């Protein structure tokens, strides 16, 4: 897994909707700081879909790996418009970056 490659993936595919720094602003999607180990739909001040809030998903490497492949299939009714990251290696790289950058 490569955090550096993950950072590039985040910049090109995620940063238009998400921020990662502590105290970062919500955009179309929530700020992701501190989301590892947290239940989905819990970032204060962000308006989540009821599907996301009720999913009960706890974010970790395994759940993110599945979610990032096809968010709308993993949480039916999510507002996230991202089509997904199909290549397993890219998902692992992105997860490595998110884990190092977003851990509280």
PDB file of C-alpha atoms in Angstrom:
ATOM      1  CA  UNK A   1       0.000   0.000   0.000  1.00  0.00           C
ATOM      2  CA  UNK A   2       1.243   3.453  -0.877  1.00  0.00           C
ATOM      3  CA  UNK A   3       0.106   6.525   1.048  1.00  0.00           C
ATOM      4  CA  UNK A   4       1.722   8.675  -1.623  1.00  0.00           C
ATOM      5  CA  UNK A   5      -0.356   7.085  -4.390  1.00  0.00           C
ATOM      6  CA  UNK A   6      -3.392   7.270  -2.113  1.00  0.00           C
ATOM      7  CA  UNK A   7      -2.827  11.009  -1.654  1.00  0.00           C
ATOM      8  CA  UNK A   8      -2.854  11.447  -5.425  1.00  0.00           C
ATOM      9  CA  UNK A   9      -6.079   9.440  -5.723  1.00  0.00           C
ATOM     10  CA  UNK A  10      -7.657  11.539  -2.962  1.00  0.00           C
ATOM     11  CA  UNK A  11      -6.625  14.771  -4.664  1.00  0.00           C
ATOM     12  CA  UNK A  12      -8.008  13.760  -8.055  1.00  0.00           C
ATOM     13  CA  UNK A  13     -11.123  11.825  -7.010  1.00  0.00           C
ATOM     14  CA  UNK A  14     -12.166  12.865  -3.489  1.00  0.00           C
ATOM     15  CA  UNK A  15     -10.957  16.362  -2.596  1.00  0.00           C
ATOM     16  CA  UNK A  16     -13.633  18.148  -4.606  1.00  0.00           C
ATOM     17  CA  UNK A  17     -16.184  16.835  -2.053  1.00  0.00           C
ATOM     18  CA  UNK A  18     -14.158  16.021   1.097  1.00  0.00           C
ATOM     19  CA  UNK A  19     -11.514  17.582   3.355  1.00  0.00           C
ATOM     20  CA  UNK A  20      -9.227  15.583   5.669  1.00  0.00           C
ATOM     21  CA  UNK A  21      -7.617  18.057   8.074  1.00  0.00           C
ATOM     22  CA  UNK A  22      -8.770  18.438  11.671  1.00  0.00           C
ATOM     23  CA  UNK A  23     -11.440  21.141  11.792  1.00  0.00           C
ATOM     24  CA  UNK A  24     -11.693  21.140   7.989  1.00  0.00           C
ATOM     25  CA  UNK A  25     -14.862  22.350   6.325  1.00  0.00           C
ATOM     26  CA  UNK A  26     -17.639  20.134   5.054  1.00  0.00           C
ATOM     27  CA  UNK A  27     -18.095  20.387   1.296  1.00  0.00           C
ATOM     28  CA  UNK A  28     -20.619  18.343  -0.698  1.00  0.00           C
ATOM     29  CA  UNK A  29     -19.367  15.494   1.493  1.00  0.00           C
ATOM     30  CA  UNK A  30     -18.294  15.577   5.153  1.00  0.00           C
ATOM     31  CA  UNK A  31     -14.859  16.362   6.525  1.00  0.00           C
ATOM     32  CA  UNK A  32     -13.215  12.964   7.068  1.00  0.00           C
ATOM     33  CA  UNK A  33     -10.913  13.746   9.990  1.00  0.00           C
ATOM     34  CA  UNK A  34     -11.427  11.210  12.781  1.00  0.00           C
ATOM     35  CA  UNK A  35     -13.830   8.963  10.854  1.00  0.00           C
ATOM     36  CA  UNK A  36     -11.760   5.762  11.281  1.00  0.00           C
ATOM     37  CA  UNK A  37     -13.488   3.589  13.876  1.00  0.00           C
ATOM     38  CA  UNK A  38     -16.532   5.865  13.921  1.00  0.00           C
ATOM     39  CA  UNK A  39     -20.034   4.878  12.852  1.00  0.00           C
ATOM     40  CA  UNK A  40     -21.178   6.293   9.514  1.00  0.00           C
ATOM     41  CA  UNK A  41     -23.266   9.449   9.509  1.00  0.00           C
ATOM     42  CA  UNK A  42     -21.716  10.961  12.654  1.00  0.00           C
ATOM     43  CA  UNK A  43     -19.645  14.016  11.612  1.00  0.00           C
ATOM     44  CA  UNK A  44     -21.092  16.995  13.483  1.00  0.00           C
ATOM     45  CA  UNK A  45     -22.675  19.663  11.296  1.00  0.00           C
ATOM     46  CA  UNK A  46     -23.076  17.557   8.142  1.00  0.00           C
ATOM     47  CA  UNK A  47     -26.489  16.657   6.734  1.00  0.00           C
ATOM     48  CA  UNK A  48     -26.316  12.921   6.014  1.00  0.00           C
ATOM     49  CA  UNK A  49     -28.911  10.808   4.236  1.00  0.00           C
ATOM     50  CA  UNK A  50     -31.053   8.727   6.565  1.00  0.00           C
ATOM     51  CA  UNK A  51     -29.625   5.637   4.819  1.00  0.00           C
ATOM     52  CA  UNK A  52     -26.113   6.637   5.874  1.00  0.00           C
ATOM     53  CA  UNK A  53     -27.133   7.474   9.444  1.00  0.00           C
ATOM     54  CA  UNK A  54     -29.070   4.219   9.837  1.00  0.00           C
ATOM     55  CA  UNK A  55     -26.531   1.916   8.139  1.00  0.00           C
ATOM     56  CA  UNK A  56     -24.645   1.131  11.354  1.00  0.00           C
ATOM     57  CA  UNK A  57     -21.380   0.815   9.397  1.00  0.00           C
ATOM     58  CA  UNK A  58     -18.238   1.279  11.493  1.00  0.00           C
ATOM     59  CA  UNK A  59     -15.498   2.683   9.266  1.00  0.00           C
ATOM     60  CA  UNK A  60     -12.374   0.553   9.098  1.00  0.00           C
ATOM     61  CA  UNK A  61     -10.127  -0.884   6.403  1.00  0.00           C
ATOM     62  CA  UNK A  62     -12.510  -3.727   5.520  1.00  0.00           C
ATOM     63  CA  UNK A  63     -15.697  -1.650   5.390  1.00  0.00           C
ATOM     64  CA  UNK A  64     -13.985   1.129   3.421  1.00  0.00           C
ATOM     65  CA  UNK A  65     -12.538  -1.385   0.957  1.00  0.00           C
ATOM     66  CA  UNK A  66     -16.047  -2.617   0.133  1.00  0.00           C
ATOM     67  CA  UNK A  67     -17.711   0.813   0.311  1.00  0.00           C
ATOM     68  CA  UNK A  68     -15.231   2.555  -1.996  1.00  0.00           C
ATOM     69  CA  UNK A  69     -15.784  -0.036  -4.712  1.00  0.00           C
ATOM     70  CA  UNK A  70     -19.448   0.961  -5.066  1.00  0.00           C
ATOM     71  CA  UNK A  71     -20.832   3.357  -2.425  1.00  0.00           C
ATOM     72  CA  UNK A  72     -24.436   3.257  -3.696  1.00  0.00           C
ATOM     73  CA  UNK A  73     -24.493  -0.544  -3.538  1.00  0.00           C
ATOM     74  CA  UNK A  74     -22.880  -0.680  -0.080  1.00  0.00           C
ATOM     75  CA  UNK A  75     -25.205   1.920   1.497  1.00  0.00           C
ATOM     76  CA  UNK A  76     -28.399   1.943  -0.564  1.00  0.00           C
ATOM     77  CA  UNK A  77     -29.833   5.476  -0.500  1.00  0.00           C
ATOM     78  CA  UNK A  78     -26.549   7.302   0.201  1.00  0.00           C
ATOM     79  CA  UNK A  79     -26.222  10.849  -1.176  1.00  0.00           C
ATOM     80  CA  UNK A  80     -22.634  10.141  -2.222  1.00  0.00           C
ATOM     81  CA  UNK A  81     -22.561  10.481  -6.004  1.00  0.00           C
ATOM     82  CA  UNK A  82     -19.140   8.855  -6.470  1.00  0.00           C
ATOM     83  CA  UNK A  83     -19.290   5.863  -8.852  1.00  0.00           C
ATOM     84  CA  UNK A  84     -16.575   3.949  -6.994  1.00  0.00           C
ATOM     85  CA  UNK A  85     -12.953   2.925  -7.250  1.00  0.00           C
ATOM     86  CA  UNK A  86     -12.911  -0.453  -8.987  1.00  0.00           C
ATOM     87  CA  UNK A  87      -9.199  -1.388  -8.730  1.00  0.00           C
ATOM     88  CA  UNK A  88      -8.375  -3.103  -5.399  1.00  0.00           C
ATOM     89  CA  UNK A  89      -4.810  -1.697  -5.334  1.00  0.00           C
ATOM     90  CA  UNK A  90      -6.102   1.868  -5.704  1.00  0.00           C
ATOM     91  CA  UNK A  91      -8.628   1.330  -2.907  1.00  0.00           C
ATOM     92  CA  UNK A  92      -5.863  -0.015  -0.630  1.00  0.00           C
ATOM     93  CA  UNK A  93      -3.630   2.978  -1.440  1.00  0.00           C
ATOM     94  CA  UNK A  94      -6.461   5.423  -0.762  1.00  0.00           C
ATOM     95  CA  UNK A  95      -7.315   3.694   2.520  1.00  0.00           C
ATOM     96  CA  UNK A  96      -3.643   3.848   3.603  1.00  0.00           C
ATOM     97  CA  UNK A  97      -3.654   7.605   2.930  1.00  0.00           C
ATOM     98  CA  UNK A  98      -6.960   8.164   4.726  1.00  0.00           C
ATOM     99  CA  UNK A  99      -5.871   6.117   7.730  1.00  0.00           C
ATOM    100  CA  UNK A 100      -2.687   8.136   8.165  1.00  0.00           C
ATOM    101  CA  UNK A 101      -4.276  11.507   7.424  1.00  0.00           C
ATOM    102  CA  UNK A 102      -7.674  11.257   9.085  1.00  0.00           C
ATOM    103  CA  UNK A 103      -6.840   9.447  12.323  1.00  0.00           C
ATOM    104  CA  UNK A 104      -7.755  11.509  15.351  1.00  0.00           C
TER     105      UNK A 104
END
